[in-house]
mmCIF file of C-alpha atoms in Angstrom:
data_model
loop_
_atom_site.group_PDB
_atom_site.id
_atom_site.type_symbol
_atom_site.label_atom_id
_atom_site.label_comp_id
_atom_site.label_asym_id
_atom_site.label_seq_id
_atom_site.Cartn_x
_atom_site.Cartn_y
_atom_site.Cartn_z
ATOM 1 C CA UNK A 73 62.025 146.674 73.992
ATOM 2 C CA UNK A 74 61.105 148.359 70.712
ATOM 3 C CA UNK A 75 64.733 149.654 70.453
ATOM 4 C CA UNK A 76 66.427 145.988 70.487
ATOM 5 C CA UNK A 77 67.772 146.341 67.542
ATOM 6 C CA UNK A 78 69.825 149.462 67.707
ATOM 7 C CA UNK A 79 70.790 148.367 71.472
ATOM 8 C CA UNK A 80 72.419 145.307 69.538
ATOM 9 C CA UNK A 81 74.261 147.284 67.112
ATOM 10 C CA UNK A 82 75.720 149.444 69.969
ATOM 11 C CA UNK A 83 76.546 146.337 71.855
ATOM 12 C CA UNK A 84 78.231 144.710 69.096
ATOM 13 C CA UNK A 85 79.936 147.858 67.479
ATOM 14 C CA UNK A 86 81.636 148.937 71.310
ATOM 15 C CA UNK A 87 82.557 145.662 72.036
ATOM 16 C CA UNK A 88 84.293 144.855 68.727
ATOM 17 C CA UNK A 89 86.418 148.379 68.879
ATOM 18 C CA UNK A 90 87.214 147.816 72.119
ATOM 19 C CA UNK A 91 88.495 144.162 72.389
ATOM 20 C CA UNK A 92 90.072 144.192 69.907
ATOM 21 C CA UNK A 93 92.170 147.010 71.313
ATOM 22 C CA UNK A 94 91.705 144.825 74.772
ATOM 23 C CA UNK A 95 93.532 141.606 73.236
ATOM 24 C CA UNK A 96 96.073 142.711 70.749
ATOM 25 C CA UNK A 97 97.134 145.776 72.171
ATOM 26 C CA UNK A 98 100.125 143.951 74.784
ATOM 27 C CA UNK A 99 101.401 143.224 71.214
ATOM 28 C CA UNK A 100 101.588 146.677 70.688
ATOM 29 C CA UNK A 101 102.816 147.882 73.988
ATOM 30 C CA UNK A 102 105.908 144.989 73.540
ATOM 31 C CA UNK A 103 106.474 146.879 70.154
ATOM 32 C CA UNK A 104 106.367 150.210 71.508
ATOM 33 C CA UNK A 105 109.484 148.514 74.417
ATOM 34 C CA UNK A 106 107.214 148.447 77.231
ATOM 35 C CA UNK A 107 108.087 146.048 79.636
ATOM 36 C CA UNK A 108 106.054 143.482 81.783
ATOM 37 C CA UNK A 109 105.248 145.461 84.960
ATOM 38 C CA UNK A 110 104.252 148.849 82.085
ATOM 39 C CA UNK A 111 102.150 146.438 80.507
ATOM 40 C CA UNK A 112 100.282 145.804 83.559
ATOM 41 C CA UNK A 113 99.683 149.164 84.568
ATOM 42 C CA UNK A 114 98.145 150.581 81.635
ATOM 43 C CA UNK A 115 95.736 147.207 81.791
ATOM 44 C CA UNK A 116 95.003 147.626 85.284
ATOM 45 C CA UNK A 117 94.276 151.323 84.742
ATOM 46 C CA UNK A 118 91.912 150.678 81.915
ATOM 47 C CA UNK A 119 90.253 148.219 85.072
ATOM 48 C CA UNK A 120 90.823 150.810 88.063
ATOM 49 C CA UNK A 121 88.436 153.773 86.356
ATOM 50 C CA UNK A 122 85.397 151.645 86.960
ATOM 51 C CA UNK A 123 85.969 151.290 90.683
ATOM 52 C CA UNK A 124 85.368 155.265 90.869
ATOM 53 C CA UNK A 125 82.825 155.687 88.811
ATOM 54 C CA UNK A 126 80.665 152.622 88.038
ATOM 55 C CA UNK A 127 78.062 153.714 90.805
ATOM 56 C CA UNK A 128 77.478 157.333 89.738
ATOM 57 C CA UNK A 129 76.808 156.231 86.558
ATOM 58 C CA UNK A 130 74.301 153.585 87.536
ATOM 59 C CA UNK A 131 73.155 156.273 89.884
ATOM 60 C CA UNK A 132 72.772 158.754 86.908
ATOM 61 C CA UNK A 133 70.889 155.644 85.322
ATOM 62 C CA UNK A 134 68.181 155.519 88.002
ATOM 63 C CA UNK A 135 67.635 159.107 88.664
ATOM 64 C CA UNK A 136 68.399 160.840 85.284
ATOM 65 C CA UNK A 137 69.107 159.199 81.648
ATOM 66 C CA UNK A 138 70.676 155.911 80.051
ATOM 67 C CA UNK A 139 70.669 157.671 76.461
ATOM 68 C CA UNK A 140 72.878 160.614 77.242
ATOM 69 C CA UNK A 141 75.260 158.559 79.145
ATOM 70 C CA UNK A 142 76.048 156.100 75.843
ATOM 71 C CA UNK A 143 76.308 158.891 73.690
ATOM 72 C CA UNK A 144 79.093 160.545 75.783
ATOM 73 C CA UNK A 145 80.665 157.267 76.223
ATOM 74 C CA UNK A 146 80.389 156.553 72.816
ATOM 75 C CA UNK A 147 82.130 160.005 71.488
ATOM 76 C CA UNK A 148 84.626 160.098 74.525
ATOM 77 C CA UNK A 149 85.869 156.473 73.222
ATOM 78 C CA UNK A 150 86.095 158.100 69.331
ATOM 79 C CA UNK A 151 88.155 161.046 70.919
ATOM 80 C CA UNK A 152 90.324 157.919 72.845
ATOM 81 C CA UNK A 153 90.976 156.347 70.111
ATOM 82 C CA UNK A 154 91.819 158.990 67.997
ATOM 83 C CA UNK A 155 94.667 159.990 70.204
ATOM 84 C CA UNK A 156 95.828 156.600 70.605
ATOM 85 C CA UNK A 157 96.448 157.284 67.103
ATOM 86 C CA UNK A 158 99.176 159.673 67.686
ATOM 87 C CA UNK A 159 100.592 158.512 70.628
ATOM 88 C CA UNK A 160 103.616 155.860 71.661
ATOM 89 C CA UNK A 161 104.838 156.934 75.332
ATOM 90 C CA UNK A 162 104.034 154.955 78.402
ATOM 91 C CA UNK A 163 102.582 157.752 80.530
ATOM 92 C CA UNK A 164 99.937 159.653 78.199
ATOM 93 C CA UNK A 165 98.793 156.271 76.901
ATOM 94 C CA UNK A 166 98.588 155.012 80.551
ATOM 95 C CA UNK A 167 95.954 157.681 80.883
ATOM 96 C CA UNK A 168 94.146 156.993 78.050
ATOM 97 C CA UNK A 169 93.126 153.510 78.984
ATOM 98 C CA UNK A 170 92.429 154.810 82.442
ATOM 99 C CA UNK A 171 89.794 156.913 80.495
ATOM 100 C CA UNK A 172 88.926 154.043 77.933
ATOM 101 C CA UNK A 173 87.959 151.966 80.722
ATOM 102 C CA UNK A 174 85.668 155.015 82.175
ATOM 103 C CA UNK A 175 83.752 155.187 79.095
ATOM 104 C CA UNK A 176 83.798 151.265 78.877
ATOM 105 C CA UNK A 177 82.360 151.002 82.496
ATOM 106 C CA UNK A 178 79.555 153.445 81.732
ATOM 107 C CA UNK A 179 78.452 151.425 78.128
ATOM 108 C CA UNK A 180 78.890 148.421 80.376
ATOM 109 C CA UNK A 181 76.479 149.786 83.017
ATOM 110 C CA UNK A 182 73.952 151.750 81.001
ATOM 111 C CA UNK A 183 73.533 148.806 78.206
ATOM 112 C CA UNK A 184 72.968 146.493 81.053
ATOM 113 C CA UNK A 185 70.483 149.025 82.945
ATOM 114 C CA UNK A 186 68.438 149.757 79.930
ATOM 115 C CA UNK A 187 67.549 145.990 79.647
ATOM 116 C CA UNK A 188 67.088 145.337 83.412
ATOM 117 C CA UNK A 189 64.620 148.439 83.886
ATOM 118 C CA UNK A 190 62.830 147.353 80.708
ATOM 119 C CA UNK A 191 59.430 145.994 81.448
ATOM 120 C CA UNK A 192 58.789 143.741 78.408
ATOM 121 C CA UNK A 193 57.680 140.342 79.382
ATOM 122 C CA UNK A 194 60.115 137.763 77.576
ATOM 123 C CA UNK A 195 61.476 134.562 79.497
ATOM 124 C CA UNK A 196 64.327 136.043 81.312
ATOM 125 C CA UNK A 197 66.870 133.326 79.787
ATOM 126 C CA UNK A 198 66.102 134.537 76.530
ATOM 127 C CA UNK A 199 66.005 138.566 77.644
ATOM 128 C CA UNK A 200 69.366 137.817 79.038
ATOM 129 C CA UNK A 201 71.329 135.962 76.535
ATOM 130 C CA UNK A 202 70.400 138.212 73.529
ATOM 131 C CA UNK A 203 71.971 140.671 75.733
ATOM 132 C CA UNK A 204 74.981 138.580 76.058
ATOM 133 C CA UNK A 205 75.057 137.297 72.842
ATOM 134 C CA UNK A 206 75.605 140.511 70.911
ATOM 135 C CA UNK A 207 78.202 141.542 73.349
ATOM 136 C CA UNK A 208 79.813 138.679 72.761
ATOM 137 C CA UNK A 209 79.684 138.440 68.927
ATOM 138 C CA UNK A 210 81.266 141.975 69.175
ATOM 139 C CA UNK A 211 84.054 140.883 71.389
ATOM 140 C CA UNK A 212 84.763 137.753 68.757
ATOM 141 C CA UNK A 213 84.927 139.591 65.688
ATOM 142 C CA UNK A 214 87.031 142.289 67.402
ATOM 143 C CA UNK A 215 90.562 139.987 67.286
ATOM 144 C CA UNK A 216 89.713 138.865 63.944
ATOM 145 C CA UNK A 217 88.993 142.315 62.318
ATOM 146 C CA UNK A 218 91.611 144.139 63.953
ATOM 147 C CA UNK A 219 94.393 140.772 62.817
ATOM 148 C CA UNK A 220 93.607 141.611 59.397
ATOM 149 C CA UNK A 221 93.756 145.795 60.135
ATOM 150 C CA UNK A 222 96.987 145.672 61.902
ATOM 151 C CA UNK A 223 98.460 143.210 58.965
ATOM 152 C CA UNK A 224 97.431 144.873 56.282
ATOM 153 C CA UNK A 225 98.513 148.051 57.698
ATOM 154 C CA UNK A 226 98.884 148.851 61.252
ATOM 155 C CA UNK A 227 98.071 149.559 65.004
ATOM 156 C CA UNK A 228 97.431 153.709 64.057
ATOM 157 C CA UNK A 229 95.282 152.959 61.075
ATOM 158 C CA UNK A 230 93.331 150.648 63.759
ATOM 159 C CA UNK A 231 92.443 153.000 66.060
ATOM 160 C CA UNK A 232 91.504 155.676 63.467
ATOM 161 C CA UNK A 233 89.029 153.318 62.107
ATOM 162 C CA UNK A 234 87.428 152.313 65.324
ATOM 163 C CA UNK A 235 87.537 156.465 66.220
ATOM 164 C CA UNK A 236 85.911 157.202 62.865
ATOM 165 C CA UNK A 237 83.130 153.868 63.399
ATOM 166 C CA UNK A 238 81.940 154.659 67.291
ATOM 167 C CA UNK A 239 81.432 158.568 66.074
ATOM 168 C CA UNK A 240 79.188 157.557 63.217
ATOM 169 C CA UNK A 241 77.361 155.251 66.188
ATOM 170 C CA UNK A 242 77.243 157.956 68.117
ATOM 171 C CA UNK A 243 74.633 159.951 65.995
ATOM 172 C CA UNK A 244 72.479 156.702 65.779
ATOM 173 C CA UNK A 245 71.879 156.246 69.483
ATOM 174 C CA UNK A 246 68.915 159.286 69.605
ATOM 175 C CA UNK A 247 66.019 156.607 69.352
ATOM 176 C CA UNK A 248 66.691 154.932 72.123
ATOM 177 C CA UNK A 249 63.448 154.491 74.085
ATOM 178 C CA UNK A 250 62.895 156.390 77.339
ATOM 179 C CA UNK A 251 62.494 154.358 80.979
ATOM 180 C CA UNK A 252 61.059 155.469 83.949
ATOM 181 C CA UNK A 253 63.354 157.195 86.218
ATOM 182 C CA UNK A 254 63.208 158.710 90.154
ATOM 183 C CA UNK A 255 64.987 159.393 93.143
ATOM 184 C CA UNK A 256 66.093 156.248 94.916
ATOM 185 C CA UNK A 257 67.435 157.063 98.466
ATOM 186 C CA UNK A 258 71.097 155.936 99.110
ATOM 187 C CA UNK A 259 69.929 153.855 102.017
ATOM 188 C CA UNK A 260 68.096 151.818 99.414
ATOM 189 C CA UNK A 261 71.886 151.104 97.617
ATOM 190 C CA UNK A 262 72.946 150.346 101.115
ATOM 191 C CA UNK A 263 70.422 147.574 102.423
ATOM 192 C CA UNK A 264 70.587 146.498 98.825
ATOM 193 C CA UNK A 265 74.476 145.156 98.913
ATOM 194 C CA UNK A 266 74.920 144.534 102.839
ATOM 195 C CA UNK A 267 73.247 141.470 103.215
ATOM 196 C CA UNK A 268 74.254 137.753 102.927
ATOM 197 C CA UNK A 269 72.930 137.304 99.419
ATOM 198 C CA UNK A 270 74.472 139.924 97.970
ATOM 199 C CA UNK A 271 78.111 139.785 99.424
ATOM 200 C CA UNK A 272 78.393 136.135 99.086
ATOM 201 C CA UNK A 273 77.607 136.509 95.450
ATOM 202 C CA UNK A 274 79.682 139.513 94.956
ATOM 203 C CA UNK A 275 82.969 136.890 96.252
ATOM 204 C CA UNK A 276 81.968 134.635 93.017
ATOM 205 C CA UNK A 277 81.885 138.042 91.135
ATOM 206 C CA UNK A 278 85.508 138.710 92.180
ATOM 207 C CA UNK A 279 86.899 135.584 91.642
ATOM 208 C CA UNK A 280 85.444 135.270 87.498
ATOM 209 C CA UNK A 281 86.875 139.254 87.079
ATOM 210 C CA UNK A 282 90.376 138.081 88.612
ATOM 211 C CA UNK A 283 90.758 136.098 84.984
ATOM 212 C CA UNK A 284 90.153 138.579 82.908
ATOM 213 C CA UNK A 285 93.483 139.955 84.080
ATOM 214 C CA UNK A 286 94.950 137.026 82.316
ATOM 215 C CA UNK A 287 93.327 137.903 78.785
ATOM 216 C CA UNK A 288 94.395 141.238 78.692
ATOM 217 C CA UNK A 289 98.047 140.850 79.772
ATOM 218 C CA UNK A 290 99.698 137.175 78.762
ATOM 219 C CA UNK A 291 97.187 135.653 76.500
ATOM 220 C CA UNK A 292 98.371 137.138 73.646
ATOM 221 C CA UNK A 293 102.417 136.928 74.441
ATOM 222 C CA UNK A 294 101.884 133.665 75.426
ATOM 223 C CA UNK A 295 100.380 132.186 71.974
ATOM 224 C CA UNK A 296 102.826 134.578 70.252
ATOM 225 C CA UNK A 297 106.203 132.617 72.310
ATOM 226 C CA UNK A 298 104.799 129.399 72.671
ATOM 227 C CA UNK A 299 103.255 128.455 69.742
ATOM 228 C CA UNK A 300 105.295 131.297 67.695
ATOM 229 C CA UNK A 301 101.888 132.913 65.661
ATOM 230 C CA UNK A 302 101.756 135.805 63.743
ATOM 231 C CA UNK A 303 99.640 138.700 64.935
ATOM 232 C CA UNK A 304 97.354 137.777 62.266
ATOM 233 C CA UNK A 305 97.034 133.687 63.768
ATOM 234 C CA UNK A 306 96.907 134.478 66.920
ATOM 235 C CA UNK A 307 93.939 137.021 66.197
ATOM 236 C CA UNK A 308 92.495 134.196 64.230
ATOM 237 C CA UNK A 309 92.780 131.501 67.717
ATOM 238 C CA UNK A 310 91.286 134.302 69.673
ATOM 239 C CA UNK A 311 88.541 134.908 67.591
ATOM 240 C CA UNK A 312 86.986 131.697 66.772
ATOM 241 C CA UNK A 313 87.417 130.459 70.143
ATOM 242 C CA UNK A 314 85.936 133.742 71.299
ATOM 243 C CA UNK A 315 82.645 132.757 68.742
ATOM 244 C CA UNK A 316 82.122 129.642 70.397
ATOM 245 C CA UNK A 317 81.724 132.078 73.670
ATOM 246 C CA UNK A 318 79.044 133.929 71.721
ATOM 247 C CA UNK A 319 77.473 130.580 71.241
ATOM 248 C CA UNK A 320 77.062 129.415 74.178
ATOM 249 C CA UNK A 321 75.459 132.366 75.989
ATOM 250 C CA UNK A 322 73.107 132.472 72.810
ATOM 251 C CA UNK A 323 72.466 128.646 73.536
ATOM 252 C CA UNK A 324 70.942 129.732 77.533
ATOM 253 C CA UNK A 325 68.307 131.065 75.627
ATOM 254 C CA UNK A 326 67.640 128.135 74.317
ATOM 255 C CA UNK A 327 66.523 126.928 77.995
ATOM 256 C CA UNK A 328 63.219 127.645 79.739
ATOM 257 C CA UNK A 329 64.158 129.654 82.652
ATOM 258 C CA UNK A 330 64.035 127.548 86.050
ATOM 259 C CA UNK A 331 65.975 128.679 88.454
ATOM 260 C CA UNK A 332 67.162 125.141 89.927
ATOM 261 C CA UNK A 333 68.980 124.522 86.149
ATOM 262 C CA UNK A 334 70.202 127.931 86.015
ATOM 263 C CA UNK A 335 71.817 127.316 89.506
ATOM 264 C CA UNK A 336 73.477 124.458 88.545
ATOM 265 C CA UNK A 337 74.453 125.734 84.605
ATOM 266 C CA UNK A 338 76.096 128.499 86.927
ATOM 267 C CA UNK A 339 78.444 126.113 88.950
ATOM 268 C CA UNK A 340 79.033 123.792 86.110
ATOM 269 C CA UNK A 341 80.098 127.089 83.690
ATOM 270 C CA UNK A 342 82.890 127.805 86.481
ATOM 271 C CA UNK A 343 84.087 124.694 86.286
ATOM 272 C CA UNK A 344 84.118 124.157 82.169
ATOM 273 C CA UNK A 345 85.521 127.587 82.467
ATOM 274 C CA UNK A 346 88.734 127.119 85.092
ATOM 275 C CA UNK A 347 89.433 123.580 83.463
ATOM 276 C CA UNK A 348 89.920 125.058 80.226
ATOM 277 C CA UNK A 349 91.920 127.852 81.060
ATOM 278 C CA UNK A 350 94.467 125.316 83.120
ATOM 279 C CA UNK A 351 94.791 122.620 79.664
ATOM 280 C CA UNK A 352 94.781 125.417 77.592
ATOM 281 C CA UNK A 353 98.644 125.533 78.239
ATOM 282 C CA UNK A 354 98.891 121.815 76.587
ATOM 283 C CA UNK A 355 101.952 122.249 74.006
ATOM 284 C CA UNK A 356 99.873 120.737 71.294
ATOM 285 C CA UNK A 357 98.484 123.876 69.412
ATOM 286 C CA UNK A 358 95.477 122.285 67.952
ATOM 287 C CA UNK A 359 95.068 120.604 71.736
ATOM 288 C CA UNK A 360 95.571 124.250 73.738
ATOM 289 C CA UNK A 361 92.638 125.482 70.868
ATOM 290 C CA UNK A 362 90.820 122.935 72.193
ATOM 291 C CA UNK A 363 90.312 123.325 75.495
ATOM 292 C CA UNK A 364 90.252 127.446 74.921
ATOM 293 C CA UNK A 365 86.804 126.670 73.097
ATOM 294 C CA UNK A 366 85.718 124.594 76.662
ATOM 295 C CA UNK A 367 86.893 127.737 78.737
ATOM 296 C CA UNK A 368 85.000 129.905 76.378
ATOM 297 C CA UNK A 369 82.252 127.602 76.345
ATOM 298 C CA UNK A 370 82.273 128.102 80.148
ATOM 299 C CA UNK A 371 82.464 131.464 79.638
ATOM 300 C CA UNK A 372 79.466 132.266 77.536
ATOM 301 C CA UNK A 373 77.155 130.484 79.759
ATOM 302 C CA UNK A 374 78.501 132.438 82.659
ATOM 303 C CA UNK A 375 78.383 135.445 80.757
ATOM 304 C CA UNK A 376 74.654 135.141 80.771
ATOM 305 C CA UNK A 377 73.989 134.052 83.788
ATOM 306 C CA UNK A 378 75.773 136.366 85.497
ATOM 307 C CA UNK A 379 73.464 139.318 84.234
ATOM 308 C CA UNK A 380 70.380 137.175 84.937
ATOM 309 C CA UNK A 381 71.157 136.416 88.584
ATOM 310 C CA UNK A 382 71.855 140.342 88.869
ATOM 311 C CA UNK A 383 68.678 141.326 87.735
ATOM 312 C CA UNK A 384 67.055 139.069 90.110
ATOM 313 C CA UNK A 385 68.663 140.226 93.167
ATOM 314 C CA UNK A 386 67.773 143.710 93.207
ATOM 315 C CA UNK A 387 64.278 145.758 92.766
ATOM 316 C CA UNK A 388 63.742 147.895 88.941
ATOM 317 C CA UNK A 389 63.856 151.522 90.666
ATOM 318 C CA UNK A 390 67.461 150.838 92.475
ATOM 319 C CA UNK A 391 68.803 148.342 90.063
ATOM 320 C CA UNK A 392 71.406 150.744 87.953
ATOM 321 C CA UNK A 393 73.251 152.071 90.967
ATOM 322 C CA UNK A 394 73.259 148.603 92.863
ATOM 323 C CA UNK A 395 74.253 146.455 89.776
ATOM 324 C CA UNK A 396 76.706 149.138 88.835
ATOM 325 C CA UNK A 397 78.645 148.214 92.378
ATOM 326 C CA UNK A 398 78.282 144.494 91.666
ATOM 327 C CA UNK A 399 80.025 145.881 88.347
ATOM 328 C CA UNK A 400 82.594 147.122 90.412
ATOM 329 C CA UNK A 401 83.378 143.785 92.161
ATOM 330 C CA UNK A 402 84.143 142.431 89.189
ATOM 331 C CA UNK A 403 86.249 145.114 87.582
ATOM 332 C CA UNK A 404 88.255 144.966 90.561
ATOM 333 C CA UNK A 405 88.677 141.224 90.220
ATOM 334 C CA UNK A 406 89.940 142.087 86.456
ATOM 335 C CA UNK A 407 92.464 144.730 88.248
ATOM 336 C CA UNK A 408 94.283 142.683 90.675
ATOM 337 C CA UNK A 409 94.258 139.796 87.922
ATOM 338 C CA UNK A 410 96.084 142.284 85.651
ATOM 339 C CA UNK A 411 98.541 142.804 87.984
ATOM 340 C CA UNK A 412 99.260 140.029 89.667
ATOM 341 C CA UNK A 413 99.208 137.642 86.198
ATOM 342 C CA UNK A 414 101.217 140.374 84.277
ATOM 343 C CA UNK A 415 104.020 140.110 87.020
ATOM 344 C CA UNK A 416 103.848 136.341 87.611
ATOM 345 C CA UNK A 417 103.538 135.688 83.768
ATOM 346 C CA UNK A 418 106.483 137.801 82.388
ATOM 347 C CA UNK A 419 108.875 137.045 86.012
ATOM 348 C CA UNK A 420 108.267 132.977 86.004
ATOM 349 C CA UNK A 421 106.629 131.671 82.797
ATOM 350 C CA UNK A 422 103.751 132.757 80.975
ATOM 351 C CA UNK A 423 101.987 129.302 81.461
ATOM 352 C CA UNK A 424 101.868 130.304 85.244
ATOM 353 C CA UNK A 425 98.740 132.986 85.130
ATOM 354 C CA UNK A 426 96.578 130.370 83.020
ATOM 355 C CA UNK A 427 96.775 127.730 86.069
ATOM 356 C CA UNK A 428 96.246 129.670 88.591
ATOM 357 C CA UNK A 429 93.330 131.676 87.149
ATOM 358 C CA UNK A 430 91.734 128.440 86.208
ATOM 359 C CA UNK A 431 92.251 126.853 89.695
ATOM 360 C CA UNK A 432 90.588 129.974 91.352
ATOM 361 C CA UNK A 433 87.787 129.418 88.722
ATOM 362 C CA UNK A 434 87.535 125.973 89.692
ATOM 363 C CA UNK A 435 87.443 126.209 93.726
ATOM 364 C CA UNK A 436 84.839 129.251 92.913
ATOM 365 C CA UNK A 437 82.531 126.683 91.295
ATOM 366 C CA UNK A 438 82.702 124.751 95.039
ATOM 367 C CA UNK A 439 82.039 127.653 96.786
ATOM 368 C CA UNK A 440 79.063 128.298 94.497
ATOM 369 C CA UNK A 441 77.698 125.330 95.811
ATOM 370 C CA UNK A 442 78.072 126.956 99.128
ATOM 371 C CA UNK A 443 76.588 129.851 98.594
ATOM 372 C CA UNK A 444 73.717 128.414 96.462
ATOM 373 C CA UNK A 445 72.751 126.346 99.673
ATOM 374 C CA UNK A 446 73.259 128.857 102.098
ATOM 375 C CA UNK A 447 71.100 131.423 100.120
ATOM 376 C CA UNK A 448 68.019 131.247 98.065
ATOM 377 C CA UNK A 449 68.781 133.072 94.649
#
C-alpha cells in the first residue's frame, strides 16, 4: 500500500482528536450540570449515527470512492469541533455528537476498507495490526494530550485545537491511492451476513461493543470519585494503560499468521479483557492500574483480530458494505452499553458497569469456543 504512511497519520491524528474528546468529555458534561441519564444520551447518540449510516458508506466504498469520504469526514469533524467550541447546552451538543459519531463511523469504515480491498501481499497478522496499532497509538495519546490542554487551559481551547489540526489533515489526504471499485448487487450484502458464520460472529461483535459503553460514560467519574484524580491524573491512568493497548495489537504482528493460534489468541483476549475490567475496581490505585493494563492488554489483541477475522469472512468486491454492517453490530453494542452502564453506574455505584461489562466479556470468550467449533473461520 504505497500510501501507508499517510493512512497512519490519518489514523493516528482522528483517533487522538477524537478520544480524547471520547474519554474526558463526561468530565465536561458533569461541569457543564448534566446529569447521569444527559450524559448517556449524548454518548449513545455519538453511538446511534452509525447504525444509519455505516452501510451506505461502506456501500459508497465499494461502488464509488474511499478518498472523498475521509476528506468529508475529516472537515465535517473540524466544523464539529469548532462548534463544540461555542457551545454548553444539552440539546445542540446532543446533536453534535450524534454527527461526530457519523463522521467517526465513516473514518472507521473507509480506513478499514482501504486496507481490506488493498491487494498487497503482506502476512495478514502484520497487515492487520499496523492497522490497529496506529489507531491505537492515536487513541493513547489522545487522554494524555488533551490532560495537559484542558489543565493548562481548557475544554474550548481543546476543541479549537483539534478543529484547527483535522482541517490541516484534511488537505493532506489527496494522495491517497485509488482501489478498484464496481457495482456489487445488494443480494450479494444479503447472502453475505445471513448465514451461520456470520451471525454467530456478529453476537461476539455485540457483546465486545456493549463495553465500550462503559469507557465513555463512568470510566472517567469513576477514577475521578474513587481514587479522587485530577483531570490531569486521570488522563495520565488512561493514557498509559491505553499504550499498553497499542502494544499489544502491535505485538500480533509479531506472530506468523495461523489461523488455529489466532482462534485461540481471540478467546483468550476476551477473557484477559473481561477479567481486567472486573479487578480493575480493586481500591488499591496502583492495583486497579494494574489490571486496566491486562484489560487493555486484552483489548489490543482483540482489536486486531477483530479486523483480521472480518476481512476473512467476506469476498474484496462486497467487503466495505458487508464489514460496514458488522461495524454496525458493534456500534450498537457500544449504544446499549452507554445506556444501560450510564444509568446503572450513576443510580447504584459506579463500580457496578465495570463487573458486569467484564462478566459479559468473559462468558463471550465461552461462547467463542462455541462458535469457533461450530464454524470454520
Amino acid at each position: 500500500m504505497g500510501s501507508s504512511k499517510l493512512v497512519h497519520l490519518v489514523n493516528f491524528s482522528r483517533k487522538l482528536a477524537i478520544n480524547s474528546v471520547f474519554f474526558l468529555a463526561p468530565l465536561y458534561f458533569l461541569r457543564l450540570g448534566f446529569s447521569g441519564w444527559q450524559i448517556g444520551v449524548i454518548t449513545s447518540l455519538y453511538a446511534f449515527a452509525p447504525l444509519l449510516f455505516s452501510f451506505p458508506t461502506g456501500w459508497l466504498n465499494d461502488r464509488l470512492s474511499i478518498k472523498e469520504v475521509i476528506r468529508a469526514a475529516l472537515a465535517l469533524l473540524s466544523v464539529l469541533f469548532l462548534l463544540m467550541s461555542r457551545v454548553q447546552e444539552f440539546l445542540p451538543l446532543a446533536c453534535m455528537f450524534l454527527l461526530l459519531g457519523l463522521a467517526n463511523n465513516a473514518l472507521d469504515v473507509s480506513i478499514n476498507n482501504l486496507y481490506y480491498k488493498d491487494e498487497t501481499i503482506i502476512d495478514p497478522n502484520k497487515k492487520y495490526s499496523r492497522l490497529v496499532f496506529w489507531q491505537a497509538l492515536g487513541t493513547a495519546a489522545g487522554p494524555f494530550l488533551g490532560g495537559i490542554v484542558i489543565t493548562t487551559w481548557s475544554f474550548p481551547t481543546l476543541f479549537v485545537f483539534f478543529a484547527l489540526s483535522l482541517l490541516l489533515l484534511q488537505a493532506l489526504v489527496r494522495p491517497l491511492n485509488h482501489v478498484r471499485f464496481g457495482v456489487v448487487p445488494l443480494k450479494v450484502y444479503r447472502r453475505n451476513l445471513l448465514n451461520k458464520k456470520t451471525i454467530l460472529f456478529s453476537i461476539m461483535l455485540f457483546v465486545i461493543g456493549l463495553h465500550w459503553g462503559v469507557e465513555g460514560t463512568v470510566y472517567s467519574p469513576f477514577l475521578k470519585r474513587y481514587f479522587n484524580l485530577t483531570t490531569f491524573d486521570l488522563s495520565i491512568y488512561i493514557s498509559l494503560s491505553l499504550f499498553i493497548l497499542a502494544l499489544s495489537s502491535f505485538l500480533i504482528g509479531l506472530i506468523k499468521h495461523d489461523v488455529r493460534v489466532n482462534k485461540r489468541l481471540f478467546l483468550f483476549s476476551m477473557l484477559l479483557s473481561g477479567s481486567g475490567l472486573v479487578l480493575m475496581v480493586n481500591p488499591s490505585l496502583l492495583l486497579s492500574f494494574f489490571f486496566r493494563v491486562i484489560h487493555e492488554t486484552g483489548d489490543g489483541f482483540l482489536g486486531a483480530l477483530v479486523v483480521l477475522f472480518v476481512s476473512r469472512l467476506f469476498e474484496r468486491e462486497s467487503i466495505g458494505g458487508s464489514s460496514a454492517i458488522l461495524l454496525t453490530v458493534m456500534t450498537l453494542g457500544h449504544m446499549v452499553g452507554a445506556l444501560a452502564f450510564s444509568s446503572l453506574g450513576f443510580h447504584f455505584g459506579l463500580t457496578y458497569p465495570f463487573l458486569v461489562a467484564g462478566l459479559l466479556l468473559v462468558a463471550n470468550s465461552a461462547f467463542g469456543i462455541y462458535c469457533f467449533r461450530r464454524v470454520e473461520y
